[in-house]
Amino acid sequence: AYDGRMTFKKLSGGGEGLRGMVTRRLTGEQMTVMEVSGQGTCYFADRASEINLVALHGDKLYVEASNLLATDAGLRTGTTFTGLRGGASGNGLFTTTVEGTGQAAIMSDGAAVLLRVTPQYPLMVDPGAYIAHQGNLQQHFQAGVNFRTLMGEGSGEA
C-alpha cells in the first residue's frame, strides 16, 4: 500500500544488473527487486512476517535473500560465499550482502532476537534459525548429529 505519487520498476538481477543476475542464478541466491521512487509513504509487508530495520553506517550486513524485504537507495547488494553453514542448513553456499549507508528491512517468522557475539562468548545458532549478521563474524559448522539422533532416539533438538 502507498499514499502519494509513487512509481514502481522491477529490477533484474537483484538490482545488480546483468552481472548480478548471472551471479545470483549461478549461486542460487535468487532475489526479486523492485525500485520505488516518488513522494509519499510506501508500506511494505510479506505475509505476517515481523519486520526489523537495521541501520548501516558504511558496514556490511549478511542476510539470507528470503529475509531481505527492502533497502534504502544508498545501499548496495551483492552475493558472498558462506561455506558449509549455508550448505548444511539448506540455505545454500551463498548469501546476500548489503553494504553502504542507510537502512535495510529484514523479515523473520517471529520476533527476531538480537544477540551480541564476542570472542569471549561464542554463540551457537541453529542454522535454520539464522537470519542475518553484521561484522566480521567467524562461522564454524558443528553437526549436532550422533548415533542416537541418527537412529531417531534423540530429543529432536539440535
Short mmCIF file of C-alpha atoms in Angstrom, two decimals:
data_model
loop_
_atom_site.label_atom_id
_atom_site.label_comp_id
_atom_site.label_asym_id
_atom_site.label_seq_id
_atom_site.Cartn_x
_atom_site.Cartn_y
_atom_site.Cartn_z
CA ALA A 1 0.00 0.00 0.00
CA TYR A 2 1.13 3.57 -0.54
CA ASP A 3 -0.10 7.13 -0.49
CA GLY A 4 1.17 9.99 -2.60
CA ARG A 5 2.74 9.72 -6.04
CA MET A 6 4.90 6.63 -6.43
CA THR A 7 6.36 4.76 -9.38
CA PHE A 8 7.40 1.11 -9.26
CA LYS A 9 10.01 -0.51 -11.50
CA LYS A 10 11.15 -4.16 -11.46
CA LEU A 11 14.93 -4.54 -11.49
CA SER A 12 16.56 -7.68 -12.87
CA GLY A 13 19.49 -9.42 -11.21
CA GLY A 14 18.66 -8.25 -7.70
CA GLY A 15 19.29 -4.66 -8.76
CA GLU A 16 22.88 -5.51 -9.66
CA GLY A 17 22.50 -5.56 -13.46
CA LEU A 18 23.45 -8.39 -15.81
CA ARG A 19 26.50 -9.49 -13.80
CA GLY A 20 24.40 -9.67 -10.64
CA MET A 21 21.68 -11.61 -12.43
CA VAL A 22 24.19 -14.22 -13.66
CA THR A 23 25.88 -14.43 -10.24
CA ARG A 24 22.58 -14.90 -8.41
CA ARG A 25 21.45 -17.56 -10.89
CA LEU A 26 24.71 -19.50 -10.52
CA THR A 27 24.75 -19.23 -6.73
CA GLY A 28 21.05 -19.91 -6.19
CA GLU A 29 20.72 -16.74 -4.08
CA GLN A 30 17.67 -15.51 -6.01
CA MET A 31 16.15 -12.15 -5.13
CA THR A 32 13.40 -10.15 -6.83
CA VAL A 33 13.94 -6.40 -6.52
CA MET A 34 11.58 -3.52 -7.23
CA GLU A 35 12.63 0.13 -7.20
CA VAL A 36 10.15 2.57 -5.66
CA SER A 37 10.50 6.30 -6.22
CA GLY A 38 8.34 9.35 -5.76
CA GLN A 39 6.84 11.36 -2.94
CA GLY A 40 4.66 9.90 -0.23
CA THR A 41 4.73 6.86 2.01
CA CYS A 42 5.09 3.26 0.86
CA TYR A 43 4.25 0.39 3.23
CA PHE A 44 5.97 -2.97 2.79
CA ALA A 45 4.96 -6.37 4.14
CA ASP A 46 5.25 -10.07 3.32
CA ARG A 47 2.65 -12.38 4.82
CA ALA A 48 2.51 -11.67 8.55
CA SER A 49 6.29 -11.51 8.99
CA GLU A 50 7.93 -9.40 11.66
CA ILE A 51 9.99 -6.59 10.13
CA ASN A 52 13.13 -5.13 11.72
CA LEU A 53 15.12 -2.15 10.46
CA VAL A 54 18.90 -2.46 10.50
CA ALA A 55 20.89 0.78 10.27
CA LEU A 56 24.12 0.53 8.31
CA HIS A 57 26.85 3.16 8.55
CA GLY A 58 29.33 2.04 5.92
CA ASP A 59 29.40 -1.52 7.23
CA LYS A 60 28.14 -4.77 5.73
CA LEU A 61 25.07 -6.88 6.55
CA TYR A 62 24.97 -10.56 5.62
CA VAL A 63 21.36 -11.70 5.19
CA GLU A 64 19.50 -14.60 3.59
CA ALA A 65 17.82 -13.27 0.41
CA SER A 66 14.48 -14.68 1.53
CA ASN A 67 14.67 -12.50 4.67
CA LEU A 68 15.52 -9.21 2.92
CA LEU A 69 12.44 -7.05 2.33
CA ALA A 70 13.73 -3.57 1.42
CA THR A 71 16.81 -1.34 1.38
CA ASP A 72 17.42 2.38 1.10
CA ALA A 73 18.71 3.64 -2.26
CA GLY A 74 22.15 4.31 -0.71
CA LEU A 75 22.76 0.61 -0.07
CA ARG A 76 24.33 -1.89 -2.49
CA THR A 77 23.52 -5.60 -2.59
CA GLY A 78 25.84 -8.43 -3.55
CA THR A 79 26.47 -12.13 -3.06
CA THR A 80 29.15 -13.85 -0.98
CA PHE A 81 30.25 -17.43 -0.24
CA THR A 82 29.22 -18.69 3.21
CA GLY A 83 30.75 -22.15 3.17
CA LEU A 84 29.37 -25.17 4.98
CA ARG A 85 26.96 -23.25 7.22
CA GLY A 86 24.64 -22.48 4.34
CA GLY A 87 25.05 -25.83 2.64
CA ALA A 88 24.27 -27.80 5.80
CA SER A 89 21.16 -25.79 6.65
CA GLY A 90 19.70 -25.95 3.16
CA ASN A 91 20.13 -22.20 2.67
CA GLY A 92 22.81 -22.71 0.03
CA LEU A 93 26.51 -21.94 -0.10
CA PHE A 94 25.99 -18.23 -0.76
CA THR A 95 24.21 -15.36 0.98
CA THR A 96 23.24 -11.78 0.15
CA THR A 97 25.30 -8.83 1.34
CA VAL A 98 24.01 -5.31 1.87
CA GLU A 99 26.53 -2.51 2.38
CA GLY A 100 26.75 1.25 2.49
CA THR A 101 24.85 3.84 4.49
CA GLY A 102 21.11 3.54 5.05
CA GLN A 103 18.54 1.14 6.43
CA ALA A 104 17.67 -2.42 5.43
CA ALA A 105 14.38 -4.08 6.38
CA ILE A 106 14.72 -7.75 7.27
CA MET A 107 11.90 -10.20 7.96
CA SER A 108 11.52 -13.03 10.45
CA ASP A 109 8.76 -15.53 11.16
CA GLY A 110 8.56 -14.29 14.76
CA ALA A 111 10.23 -11.64 16.84
CA ALA A 112 13.92 -11.50 15.91
CA VAL A 113 16.41 -11.83 18.74
CA LEU A 114 19.49 -9.59 18.58
CA LEU A 115 22.48 -11.45 20.02
CA ARG A 116 25.90 -9.95 20.67
CA VAL A 117 28.88 -12.14 19.84
CA THR A 118 32.37 -11.67 21.25
CA PRO A 119 35.46 -13.90 21.19
CA GLN A 120 34.98 -14.49 24.94
CA TYR A 121 31.36 -15.62 24.47
CA PRO A 122 30.94 -17.69 21.31
CA LEU A 123 27.39 -18.26 20.14
CA MET A 124 25.75 -21.41 18.79
CA VAL A 125 22.73 -20.93 16.49
CA ASP A 126 20.58 -23.50 14.73
CA PRO A 127 21.30 -22.88 11.02
CA GLY A 128 17.57 -22.87 10.27
CA ALA A 129 17.05 -20.00 12.72
CA TYR A 130 19.81 -17.78 11.29
CA ILE A 131 18.58 -14.61 9.56
CA ALA A 132 21.46 -12.14 9.33
CA HIS A 133 24.62 -10.80 10.94
CA GLN A 134 26.88 -7.75 10.83
CA GLY A 135 30.62 -7.50 11.26
CA ASN A 136 33.47 -9.95 10.84
CA LEU A 137 31.81 -13.00 12.30
CA GLN A 138 33.81 -16.20 12.05
CA GLN A 139 31.41 -19.05 11.44
CA HIS A 140 32.14 -22.68 12.21
CA PHE A 141 29.98 -25.63 11.27
CA GLN A 142 29.17 -28.10 14.02
CA ALA A 143 26.85 -31.03 13.43
CA GLY A 144 24.50 -31.97 16.25
CA VAL A 145 24.12 -35.50 14.92
CA ASN A 146 25.32 -38.51 16.85
CA PHE A 147 24.38 -42.19 16.78
CA ARG A 148 21.26 -41.69 18.97
CA THR A 149 19.82 -38.86 16.86
CA LEU A 150 20.69 -40.72 13.66
CA MET A 151 18.66 -43.71 14.91
CA GLY A 152 15.76 -41.43 15.92
CA GLU A 153 16.26 -41.81 19.67
CA GLY A 154 17.38 -38.25 20.37
CA SER A 155 15.28 -35.46 21.80
CA GLY A 156 14.83 -33.83 18.40
CA GLU A 157 16.77 -30.75 19.44
CA ALA A 158 19.92 -29.94 17.50
#
